[in-house]
Amino acid sequence: MTVMEQRGAYRPSPPPAWQPRTDPTPLLPDAAPYRVLGTEAAAKADPELLRRLYAQLVRGRRYNAQATALTKQGRLAVYPSSTGQEACEVAAALVLEERDWLFPSYRDTLAAVVRGVDPVEALTLLRGDWHTGYDPYAHRVAPLCTPLATQLPHAVGLAHAARLKGDDVVALAIVGDGGTSEGDFHEALNFAAVWQAPVVFLVQNNGFAISVPLAKQTAAPSLAHKAVGYGMPGRLVDGNDAAAVHEVLADAVRHARVGGGPTLVEAVTYRVEAHTNADDDKRYRADSEVDAWRDHDPIALLERELTERGWLDEAGVRAAREDAEALAADLRARLNQDSELDPMDLFAHVYAEPTPQLREQQALLRAELEAGQEGELR
Amino acid sequence: MTVMEQRGAYRPSPPPAWQPRTDPTPLLPDAAPYRVLGTEAAAKADPELLRRLYAQLVRGRRYNAQATALTKQGRLAVYPSSTGQEACEVAAALVLEERDWLFPSYRDTLAAVVRGVDPVEALTLLRGDWHTGYDPYAHRVAPLCTPLATQLPHAVGLAHAARLKGDDVVALAIVGDGGTSEGDFHEALNFAAVWQAPVVFLVQNNGFAISVPLAKQTAAPSLAHKAVGYGMPGRLVDGNDAAAVHEVLADAVRHARVGGGPTLVEAVTYRVEAHTNADDDKRYRADSEVDAWRDHDPIALLERELTERGWLDEAGVRAAREDAEALAADLRARLNQDSELDPMDLFAHVYAEPTPQLREQQALLRAELEAGQEGELR
Amino acid sequence: MTTVAVKPATMAQALTRALRDAMAADPAVHVMGEDVGTLGGVFRVTDGLAREFGEDRCTDTPLAEAGILGTAVGMAMYGLRPVVEMQFDAFAYPSFEQLVSHVARMRNRTRGKMPLPITIRVPYGGGIGGVEHHSDSSEAYYMATPGLHVVTPSTVADAYGLLRAAIASDDPVVFLEPKRLYWSKDAWNPDDPQTVEPIGRAVVRRSGRSATLITYGPSVPVCLEAAEAARAEGWDLEVVDLRSLVPFDDETVCASVRRTGRAVVVHESGGFGGPGGEIAARVTERCFHHLEAPVLRVAGFDTPYPPPMLERHHLPGVDRILDAVARLQWEAES
Amino acid sequence: MTTVAVKPATMAQALTRALRDAMAADPAVHVMGEDVGTLGGVFRVTDGLAREFGEDRCTDTPLAEAGILGTAVGMAMYGLRPVVEMQFDAFAYPSFEQLVSHVARMRNRTRGKMPLPITIRVPYGGGIGGVEHHSDSSEAYYMATPGLHVVTPSTVADAYGLLRAAIASDDPVVFLEPKRLYWSKDAWNPDDPQTVEPIGRAVVRRSGRSATLITYGPSVPVCLEAAEAARAEGWDLEVVDLRSLVPFDDETVCASVRRTGRAVVVHESGGFGGPGGEIAARVTERCFHHLEAPVLRVAGFDTPYPPPMLERHHLPGVDRILDAVARLQWEAES
Ligand SMILES: Cc1ncc(C[n+]2csc(CCOP(=O)(O)OP(=O)(O)O)c2C)c(N)n1
Ligand SMILES: Cc1ncc(C[n+]2csc(CCOP(=O)(O)OP(=O)(O)O)c2C)c(N)n1
Ligand SMILES: [Mg+2]
Ligand SMILES: [Mg+2]
């Protein structure tokens, strides 16, 4: 039986015999975001996993700080920080198997790094050397995606293709609260549900799309409520609770892997820093709002849980911090080196074979460079 | 207080204090399509309204048959019939006040006609004389819309503009089940909900998008379930029950008019004829399925109710049929005349003032016509 | 090389055959789009494919063009070779962002690591009495988007050969199918289909000495007709069928123009900002000293595509082409 | 006519002023887009408008470009004059279907009954170190779409005058704002803003006798610089700033080229299928016998827009322009 036939032969019937296609009740999210830390559920958590999450959160925070610092030194063109959102970034990366795929948005360099992408390569786009700085196949991380929500149908297509080939691969795609307003979000979720594609959609609801708050973005009870309109389950989770995010995503990944179809997960979190270093968030929000969220910091929440339960000691904290410092030092050192770029790369990969026209243009540029011309914007 | 401020100042708060934006429960559609005819609710219906609906259904059916016949005679380029869907078409038109706006899809010429558009003008697009055959402002009917779902944001924008101007105008937009998959559907509903725009979205779920059945279009419990994801109410109605469609739409229109915001209404109906006269529906569905729906015919359902209750007599039936025949005869007579077209119209309305380039091209065509050239496709 | 012409076939049949042969030859080839499965497409180009290869290989998608192209991108990322059908020219527009921002750039942005072998079939152009939004010539948009190949056949044999080449290409190809040639017939043996026609080569469809008509797709037969009619005026016109707009075959085109010294570019697409500007400009850049007259253009008007009853006035016809040829400053010669 | 130059203003400030004056003059003018309200836009062009006119007049929309333009269509249907901001060039693509299938055609399809006075502001072009998808030159797409006006300023005064004209126009106008000129300054008195500059007129920015540089938007200052540098070679270059790509001012452009006999079209947009082809072709059609050399083009390469570190090689610079001028077959003159 083929994937397409699995869906069964729906035939419309007149209203007396009409049946809903799916029972909506189990698709609806809970009324409040799911939490583990600080609740009884924490007792059942795996200490080893929590420690791994913790170490990565600390590393991620340091990574964010270092990348932001590098923008000030002119070493990165721009940096959209995920400070405060590390729980989502880290859990999304750790929840996947090696054969799975991650589809990050432009803000999710950290998730790529946690998945194994070299941090310098993850930051290449934002440094300005090249667009995608890493080989997407090396760690199965799709290119960081700037046009919002456009990566979501890619994730669906890839997951569908894997399923057609008989591979039990899952794709996890990350999108922002703002991105859910785009048509591509809608089309991707619909295709995924119709095809029962093994995809997990993670919405990082960080409260803002640049300056636009969620209230101007949607009137929905929650973004997770959108799921029912596609016939997939919607889950709402505290996005600053790394244990909860990991658990909810793990459930969704498991469900997808065994042919259960896609899930929409909304993680409620907060963008603690400005949109990017180029943004001025004083224009649209009060410090007090940011401060309220600092009290709900993902690292602090997890550290408290771990230390209170005796699952993490001073040495563990120190080790995590040292590891984070090592990452930062390496990043600093390597990004402070000037990059070597070959302008001929402009033409190298437009097509498998350069067209005659591109060959001409390449020759033109080569001649210019040989004549010592330096180009515009000197 | 401005419209935008009405939404209130939402501020994100960390999960312990997190609140859903809206209570989702009242937004969810009932489990089965709402029905009036053949149920107790019919007793409370307004006989006068039902008789008006009936007369228009009969007229509409005849209109559909006549238009289809005219395609066979080469008088229309193509005709997408709404046979079997007349209850939706008629109710959508009758439920509106004169100051309201109708946004039809390409299949909804009947709704335009019921609203008052001259049938020949409504069919101009399909005859091939011009694109929009009528003045949209004359009866406040937007141009018949071929690119699917693209008319939905127009309806939202118009309704929003009316509200900003302080006019209590409602826009009703019609879209097919297939059209709900387009990104524009999603974006329109979201804008409408965020802006609390006075719009009613009517999805005519007729089971097919050309050959593609609903099961390949969506996995949702119903299309009406999509509403909750936007924070607007979703309503499910038997689309062949004119009384029910009218009642549900009237509720939604009233709700919109008083500032209650948009509603998504899914009318469950069936496309009894092929997609258009050019389509071959034998390729993708069985006669038996079509037959099942013929037993649930909108005219028969309403006629039975009306006659059983003694609200319609032989004379009433006859009058409706005669009126329908008159419409058909007029349509035949006028569409059998060759239309007179001025090729210069090609250039007349591209811009408010023709550009110098268009003036040149117009002169070229005029010279050709004067030289007796007849153009390509002779 | 012998071509056995058993019976005439239509362009639509040749396209179907190309899809079928490509699917049979390579299990990675997947056809997807609106109504392409059970129905076989509104132009029946995918007829029988779902039956023969199953719905997983020839899939009716939900009605959403960005979704279709966007999921095709993901499928291509995983090693498939999607062949996407857009139902009509104007209905490809919703997928424009996916096309421009991803399909065209993925190879370049990943430094060659992630090529996207996607074929996008777009029935295009007018002349079939289609109502609004069913007759656009959208090739200018695709030509202006680096990273895409843009190909369009004008003969039954090319329809087969070029579509096979498009599907075999490791790059994205926008494959423009001239709607009004779907039912054009040609002596072509479907059981001995012509070999793959490499993308990027124009062909001289008719040799002539007086002037060159540079054209493609639906306008090729019109130009050939015009060339026949021109004999009455004493003009011997050469007709070049571009077949591929990207890459552009400067060599063949310029060789012809250098020979004839005069050229007219003919296409249905609107003139202003249309393909003809590029073609005329590049021919002039390369052949300036061979030109007896400026390269002229005969194109659709710079208006939205007109309704069926008026489209004959919009489409470049024989008379309008001959009028342009007459304007090629023949007096300069004498 | 006296222009009092009180203090230098940036192009961004002039645009803000134009929006403010238009909103003050006509309550039907509504500004909408992503981040245009509280933030004042990512380039701050709408700064202060929401405060002054309220959120109903300057509205932060949900993040969906097709929705923004589609709702603007509906608002225009009801008599408003929406001014839409697309945040960056490449982020206008999701609205392409609304633009091509509705905005550009509504007047024509309704026989003039339903004009759509919508202004679509699109920050475009490169040179600001923007990462991927933030530096596209998308004007070729708009030029190829009949029914749209396409306008782009290169000076502070024009930014004001042309934007006022765009908003006042009863037709849809795509208003392309050269990103890298946002902070360019000019002696322009914001309190005595120049009158509305009618759309459709090119202007000679620098007179010269040897050859004409035809250009627009971000490339105008580069061409002026090139013209200065050319004096060292003994060339006296004329620089024509098109200002409006649609309608196209054939008169001004051709008058210049007939005078100089030589021309180079300069733009950032990719060359193949880009605006330069149209411009070169139409100039050649009209001025063939005045041309000493083919009209040449200096444009961005036919590649996706490169990353910031390499963009200087992509953008047409002074040297590349002078190289093209050198190729204008000067030997033919001597
Ligand atoms: C299609 C598109 N439109 C606009 C933009 C410009 N833009 C970049 S980030 C951003 C806000 C994104 O908000 P959200 O989706 O919530 O993600 P976040 O930045 O909060 O991670 C916008 C509007 C874009 N990148 N793509
Ligand atoms: C954007 C777009 N894509 C494709 C088409 C071609 N098309 C015309 S009608 C149709 C099916 C529409 O189905 P549905 O929305 O259910 O409306 P119905 O025909 O059933 O009334 C399709 C695919 C179109 N008109 N517009
Ligand atoms: Mg956000
Ligand atoms: Mg339908």
Tab-separated table of N, CA and C in Angstrom, chain C residues 90-91 93-94 96-97 100-102 104-105 108-109 132-133 136 140-147 245-246 248 271-274 276-278 280-282 284-286 288-289 291-297 301-305 329, chain D residues 90-91 93-94 96-97 100-102 104-105 108-109 132-133 136 140-147 245-246 248 271-274 276-278 280-282 284-286 288-289 291-297 301-305 329:
chain	number	residue	atom	x	y	z
C	90	ALA	N	-0.692	32.046	-14.831
C	90	ALA	CA	-0.954	33.026	-13.771
C	90	ALA	C	-1.055	32.355	-12.404
C	91	PHE	N	-1.265	31.058	-12.389
C	91	PHE	CA	-1.415	30.386	-11.100
C	91	PHE	C	-0.073	29.887	-10.570
C	93	TYR	N	2.076	32.278	-9.956
C	93	TYR	CA	2.537	33.452	-9.194
C	93	TYR	C	2.568	33.234	-7.682
C	94	PRO	N	1.610	32.510	-7.113
C	94	PRO	CA	1.711	32.319	-5.656
C	94	PRO	C	3.010	31.634	-5.233
C	96	PHE	N	5.935	32.342	-6.401
C	96	PHE	CA	7.040	33.178	-6.868
C	96	PHE	C	8.162	33.302	-5.836
C	97	GLU	N	7.794	33.486	-4.577
C	97	GLU	CA	8.837	33.626	-3.560
C	97	GLU	C	9.665	32.343	-3.449
C	100	VAL	N	11.982	32.290	-6.583
C	100	VAL	CA	13.063	33.269	-6.668
C	100	VAL	C	14.015	33.140	-5.479
C	101	SER	N	13.442	32.994	-4.293
C	101	SER	CA	14.284	33.046	-3.097
C	101	SER	C	14.905	31.701	-2.738
C	102	HIS	N	14.348	30.624	-3.236
C	102	HIS	CA	14.925	29.309	-2.909
C	102	HIS	C	15.337	28.494	-4.137
C	104	ALA	N	15.793	29.075	-7.256
C	104	ALA	CA	16.828	29.619	-8.132
C	104	ALA	C	18.176	29.754	-7.422
C	105	ARG	N	18.176	29.821	-6.103
C	105	ARG	CA	19.417	30.168	-5.392
C	105	ARG	C	20.051	29.055	-4.583
C	108	ASN	N	23.581	27.981	-5.430
C	108	ASN	CA	24.546	29.051	-5.209
C	108	ASN	C	24.762	29.321	-3.731
C	109	ARG	N	23.658	29.377	-2.969
C	109	ARG	CA	23.843	29.770	-1.571
C	109	ARG	C	24.529	28.693	-0.758
C	132	GLU	N	-9.760	35.487	-18.367
C	132	GLU	CA	-8.794	36.208	-17.520
C	132	GLU	C	-7.897	35.292	-16.680
C	133	HIS	N	-6.634	35.624	-16.626
C	133	HIS	CA	-5.670	34.896	-15.803
C	133	HIS	C	-5.326	33.508	-16.349
C	136	ASP	N	-1.439	34.193	-19.579
C	136	ASP	CA	-0.265	35.039	-19.390
C	136	ASP	C	0.989	34.444	-20.041
C	140	ALA	N	9.252	36.605	-18.949
C	140	ALA	CA	10.169	37.695	-18.549
C	140	ALA	C	10.550	37.564	-17.072
C	141	TYR	N	9.604	37.168	-16.248
C	141	TYR	CA	9.891	37.018	-14.816
C	141	TYR	C	10.959	35.942	-14.587
C	142	TYR	N	10.836	34.867	-15.330
C	142	TYR	CA	11.778	33.760	-15.119
C	142	TYR	C	13.154	34.087	-15.681
C	143	MET	N	13.167	34.772	-16.827
C	143	MET	CA	14.450	35.133	-17.433
C	143	MET	C	15.253	36.050	-16.529
C	144	ALA	N	14.553	36.880	-15.770
C	144	ALA	CA	15.244	37.861	-14.926
C	144	ALA	C	15.686	37.260	-13.593
C	145	THR	N	15.576	35.957	-13.451
C	145	THR	CA	15.886	35.294	-12.183
C	145	THR	C	17.070	34.352	-12.361
C	146	PRO	N	18.290	34.805	-12.024
C	146	PRO	CA	19.457	33.947	-12.228
C	146	PRO	C	19.340	32.653	-11.427
C	147	GLY	N	19.800	31.574	-12.023
C	147	GLY	CA	19.744	30.284	-11.347
C	147	GLY	C	18.724	29.351	-11.961
C	245	LEU	N	15.566	30.030	-23.425
C	245	LEU	CA	15.786	31.462	-23.181
C	245	LEU	C	16.963	31.640	-22.228
C	246	VAL	N	17.125	30.684	-21.319
C	246	VAL	CA	18.278	30.644	-20.421
C	246	VAL	C	18.754	29.201	-20.354
C	248	PHE	N	21.093	31.344	-23.075
C	248	PHE	CA	20.755	31.917	-24.365
C	248	PHE	C	21.843	31.553	-25.378
C	271	GLY	N	5.673	43.649	-24.741
C	271	GLY	CA	6.931	44.148	-25.274
C	271	GLY	C	7.794	44.804	-24.212
C	272	PHE	N	7.227	45.742	-23.474
C	272	PHE	CA	8.005	46.527	-22.515
C	272	PHE	C	8.493	45.633	-21.367
C	273	GLY	N	9.792	45.585	-21.209
C	273	GLY	CA	10.357	44.735	-20.162
C	273	GLY	C	10.257	43.259	-20.477
C	274	GLY	N	9.850	42.936	-21.699
C	274	GLY	CA	9.705	41.536	-22.079
C	274	GLY	C	11.005	40.960	-22.614
C	276	GLY	N	12.012	40.324	-25.511
C	276	GLY	CA	12.532	40.921	-26.738
C	276	GLY	C	13.559	42.006	-26.493
C	277	GLY	N	13.407	42.744	-25.407
C	277	GLY	CA	14.371	43.792	-25.090
C	277	GLY	C	15.744	43.192	-24.885
C	278	GLU	N	15.810	42.182	-24.052
C	278	GLU	CA	17.084	41.514	-23.816
C	278	GLU	C	17.666	40.985	-25.121
C	280	ALA	N	17.031	41.777	-28.293
C	280	ALA	CA	17.446	42.830	-29.222
C	280	ALA	C	18.727	43.494	-28.737
C	281	ALA	N	18.797	43.755	-27.444
C	281	ALA	CA	19.975	44.443	-26.907
C	281	ALA	C	21.229	43.602	-27.099
C	282	ARG	N	21.122	42.293	-26.792
C	282	ARG	CA	22.348	41.490	-26.871
C	282	ARG	C	22.758	41.226	-28.301
C	284	THR	N	22.264	43.340	-30.711
C	284	THR	CA	22.856	44.603	-31.161
C	284	THR	C	24.276	44.770	-30.609
C	285	GLU	N	24.462	44.453	-29.334
C	285	GLU	CA	25.801	44.543	-28.744
C	285	GLU	C	26.814	43.725	-29.548
C	286	ARG	N	26.360	42.552	-29.997
C	286	ARG	CA	27.293	41.606	-30.621
C	286	ARG	C	27.412	41.760	-32.135
C	288	PHE	N	26.517	44.746	-34.015
C	288	PHE	CA	26.203	46.122	-34.406
C	288	PHE	C	26.656	46.449	-35.827
C	289	HIS	N	27.864	46.051	-36.156
C	289	HIS	CA	28.398	46.487	-37.444
C	289	HIS	C	27.876	45.655	-38.608
C	291	LEU	N	24.543	45.158	-38.726
C	291	LEU	CA	23.112	45.493	-38.798
C	291	LEU	C	22.850	46.614	-39.798
C	292	GLU	N	21.905	46.361	-40.687
C	292	GLU	CA	21.469	47.387	-41.640
C	292	GLU	C	20.363	48.247	-41.035
C	293	ALA	N	19.776	47.732	-39.989
C	293	ALA	CA	18.628	48.408	-39.380
C	293	ALA	C	18.589	47.995	-37.918
C	294	PRO	N	17.894	48.765	-37.097
C	294	PRO	CA	17.781	48.336	-35.701
C	294	PRO	C	17.008	47.021	-35.617
C	295	VAL	N	17.329	46.262	-34.604
C	295	VAL	CA	16.545	45.055	-34.346
C	295	VAL	C	15.171	45.508	-33.860
C	296	LEU	N	14.145	45.072	-34.538
C	296	LEU	CA	12.791	45.483	-34.138
C	296	LEU	C	12.128	44.386	-33.328
C	297	ARG	N	11.041	44.764	-32.677
C	297	ARG	CA	10.317	43.785	-31.852
C	297	ARG	C	8.842	43.777	-32.207
C	301	PHE	N	0.859	43.578	-26.695
C	301	PHE	CA	0.804	44.964	-26.229
C	301	PHE	C	1.136	45.032	-24.742
C	302	ASP	N	1.456	46.220	-24.300
C	302	ASP	CA	1.783	46.417	-22.887
C	302	ASP	C	0.520	46.656	-22.073
C	303	THR	N	-0.366	45.682	-22.168
C	303	THR	CA	-1.643	45.715	-21.454
C	303	THR	C	-1.815	44.364	-20.779
C	304	PRO	N	-2.680	44.292	-19.792
C	304	PRO	CA	-3.020	42.958	-19.288
C	304	PRO	C	-3.553	42.112	-20.449
C	305	TYR	N	-3.372	40.814	-20.381
C	305	TYR	CA	-3.831	39.973	-21.484
C	305	TYR	C	-5.334	40.173	-21.677
C	329	GLN	N	13.969	49.177	-42.916
C	329	GLN	CA	14.766	50.124	-43.703
C	329	GLN	C	15.402	49.481	-44.927
D	90	ALA	N	13.201	41.506	-1.361
D	90	ALA	CA	12.898	40.082	-1.521
D	90	ALA	C	11.658	39.685	-0.733
D	91	PHE	N	11.252	40.511	0.213
D	91	PHE	CA	10.088	40.147	1.015
D	91	PHE	C	8.802	40.685	0.406
D	93	TYR	N	8.133	39.461	-2.574
D	93	TYR	CA	7.758	38.354	-3.467
D	93	TYR	C	6.498	37.601	-3.036
D	94	PRO	N	6.269	37.399	-1.737
D	94	PRO	CA	5.029	36.689	-1.385
D	94	PRO	C	3.770	37.407	-1.881
D	96	PHE	N	3.438	38.729	-4.800
D	96	PHE	CA	3.545	38.853	-6.255
D	96	PHE	C	2.222	38.564	-6.963
D	97	GLU	N	1.511	37.538	-6.526
D	97	GLU	CA	0.239	37.224	-7.188
D	97	GLU	C	-0.759	38.366	-7.025
D	100	VAL	N	0.435	41.186	-9.432
D	100	VAL	CA	0.315	40.965	-10.879
D	100	VAL	C	-1.139	40.700	-11.272
D	101	SER	N	-1.808	39.872	-10.496
D	101	SER	CA	-3.141	39.442	-10.919
D	101	SER	C	-4.249	40.396	-10.496
D	102	HIS	N	-3.988	41.233	-9.522
D	102	HIS	CA	-5.026	42.170	-9.090
D	102	HIS	C	-4.608	43.642	-9.182
D	104	ALA	N	-2.227	45.299	-10.569
D	104	ALA	CA	-1.883	45.838	-11.882
D	104	ALA	C	-3.074	45.833	-12.841
D	105	ARG	N	-4.060	44.991	-12.591
D	105	ARG	CA	-5.113	44.791	-13.600
D	105	ARG	C	-6.483	45.325	-13.226
D	108	ASN	N	-8.070	47.927	-15.482
D	108	ASN	CA	-8.325	47.411	-16.828
D	108	ASN	C	-9.476	46.409	-16.843
D	109	ARG	N	-9.463	45.494	-15.879
D	109	ARG	CA	-10.494	44.452	-15.932
D	109	ARG	C	-11.876	44.984	-15.626
D	132	GLU	N	21.903	37.782	2.755
D	132	GLU	CA	21.037	37.124	1.775
D	132	GLU	C	19.581	37.599	1.819
D	133	HIS	N	19.000	37.820	0.654
D	133	HIS	CA	17.600	38.199	0.526
D	133	HIS	C	17.311	39.636	0.989
D	136	ASP	N	18.064	42.575	-3.101
D	136	ASP	CA	17.628	42.320	-4.470
D	136	ASP	C	17.245	43.604	-5.208
D	140	ALA	N	12.966	44.591	-12.626
D	140	ALA	CA	12.611	43.933	-13.898
D	140	ALA	C	11.235	43.278	-13.802
D	141	TYR	N	10.937	42.704	-12.655
D	141	TYR	CA	9.631	42.057	-12.482
D	141	TYR	C	8.492	43.079	-12.605
D	142	TYR	N	8.713	44.233	-12.011
D	142	TYR	CA	7.644	45.234	-12.015
D	142	TYR	C	7.490	45.872	-13.389
D	143	MET	N	8.623	46.094	-14.052
D	143	MET	CA	8.564	46.688	-15.390
D	143	MET	C	7.802	45.804	-16.367
D	144	ALA	N	7.898	44.510	-16.175
D	144	ALA	CA	7.271	43.576	-17.112
D	144	ALA	C	5.797	43.356	-16.799
D	145	THR	N	5.253	44.152	-15.892
D	145	THR	CA	3.872	43.960	-15.462
D	145	THR	C	3.037	45.184	-15.829
D	146	PRO	N	2.326	45.131	-16.970
D	146	PRO	CA	1.545	46.301	-17.390
D	146	PRO	C	0.499	46.667	-16.344
D	147	GLY	N	0.313	47.956	-16.172
D	147	GLY	CA	-0.669	48.426	-15.201
D	147	GLY	C	-0.026	49.054	-13.987
D	245	LEU	N	10.668	54.309	-14.439
D	245	LEU	CA	10.907	53.246	-15.427
D	245	LEU	C	9.640	52.997	-16.225
D	246	VAL	N	8.497	53.167	-15.583
D	246	VAL	CA	7.193	53.094	-16.251
D	246	VAL	C	6.356	54.247	-15.727
D	248	PHE	N	8.052	55.304	-19.417
D	248	PHE	CA	9.436	55.534	-19.780
D	248	PHE	C	9.518	56.812	-20.601
D	271	GLY	N	21.952	41.808	-15.381
D	271	GLY	CA	21.901	42.254	-16.765
D	271	GLY	C	20.904	41.479	-17.592
D	272	PHE	N	20.983	40.150	-17.552
D	272	PHE	CA	20.152	39.331	-18.425
D	272	PHE	C	18.683	39.452	-18.017
D	273	GLY	N	17.877	39.892	-18.949
D	273	GLY	CA	16.461	40.059	-18.648
D	273	GLY	C	16.188	41.251	-17.741
D	274	GLY	N	17.192	42.048	-17.499
D	274	GLY	CA	17.029	43.205	-16.624
D	274	GLY	C	16.557	44.434	-17.383
D	276	GLY	N	18.021	47.010	-18.402
D	276	GLY	CA	18.919	47.513	-19.418
D	276	GLY	C	18.615	47.004	-20.811
D	277	GLY	N	18.135	45.782	-20.903
D	277	GLY	CA	17.794	45.226	-22.212
D	277	GLY	C	16.699	46.038	-22.874
D	278	GLU	N	15.654	46.291	-22.114
D	278	GLU	CA	14.553	47.096	-22.640
D	278	GLU	C	15.059	48.480	-23.041
D	280	ALA	N	18.133	49.577	-23.720
D	280	ALA	CA	19.037	49.559	-24.875
D	280	ALA	C	18.255	49.294	-26.161
D	281	ALA	N	17.309	48.356	-26.085
D	281	ALA	CA	16.561	48.004	-27.289
D	281	ALA	C	15.737	49.183	-27.782
D	282	ARG	N	15.060	49.867	-26.869
D	282	ARG	CA	14.189	50.958	-27.340
D	282	ARG	C	14.991	52.177	-27.790
D	284	THR	N	17.890	51.946	-29.215
D	284	THR	CA	18.415	51.557	-30.527
D	284	THR	C	17.330	51.656	-31.596
D	285	GLU	N	16.120	51.177	-31.267
D	285	GLU	CA	15.015	51.271	-32.230
D	285	GLU	C	14.802	52.718	-32.679
D	286	ARG	N	14.923	53.631	-31.716
D	286	ARG	CA	14.573	55.018	-31.996
D	286	ARG	C	15.736	55.873	-32.486
D	288	PHE	N	18.784	54.571	-34.008
D	288	PHE	CA	19.765	53.725	-34.693
D	288	PHE	C	20.741	54.526	-35.537
D	289	HIS	N	20.210	55.454	-36.305
D	289	HIS	CA	21.092	56.141	-37.245
D	289	HIS	C	21.937	57.222	-36.592
D	291	LEU	N	23.560	56.371	-33.767
D	291	LEU	CA	24.476	55.627	-32.895
D	291	LEU	C	25.811	55.352	-33.582
D	292	GLU	N	26.891	55.713	-32.888
D	292	GLU	CA	28.232	55.403	-33.387
D	292	GLU	C	28.664	54.018	-32.934
D	293	ALA	N	27.965	53.500	-31.954
D	293	ALA	CA	28.348	52.228	-31.337
D	293	ALA	C	27.088	51.616	-30.749
D	294	PRO	N	27.114	50.331	-30.516
D	294	PRO	CA	25.938	49.741	-29.870
D	294	PRO	C	25.761	50.315	-28.468
D	295	VAL	N	24.534	50.372	-28.021
D	295	VAL	CA	24.275	50.762	-26.635
D	295	VAL	C	24.787	49.633	-25.746
D	296	LEU	N	25.664	49.936	-24.835
D	296	LEU	CA	26.212	48.899	-23.956
D	296	LEU	C	25.513	48.932	-22.599
D	297	ARG	N	25.720	47.859	-21.872
D	297	ARG	CA	25.084	47.775	-20.550
D	297	ARG	C	26.122	47.436	-19.489
D	301	PHE	N	25.926	41.209	-12.054
D	301	PHE	CA	26.129	39.941	-12.750
D	301	PHE	C	24.838	39.116	-12.728
D	302	ASP	N	24.785	38.119	-13.621
D	302	ASP	CA	23.597	37.262	-13.676
D	302	ASP	C	23.717	36.132	-12.671
D	303	THR	N	23.861	36.536	-11.429
D	303	THR	CA	23.985	35.587	-10.314
D	303	THR	C	23.044	36.051	-9.217
D	304	PRO	N	22.720	35.181	-8.293
D	304	PRO	CA	22.004	35.681	-7.114
D	304	PRO	C	22.849	36.760	-6.453
D	305	TYR	N	22.199	37.697	-5.785
D	305	TYR	CA	22.956	38.779	-5.158
D	305	TYR	C	23.963	38.190	-4.172
D	329	GLN	N	33.723	52.044	-28.999
D	329	GLN	CA	34.303	52.173	-30.339
D	329	GLN	C	34.670	53.597	-30.697
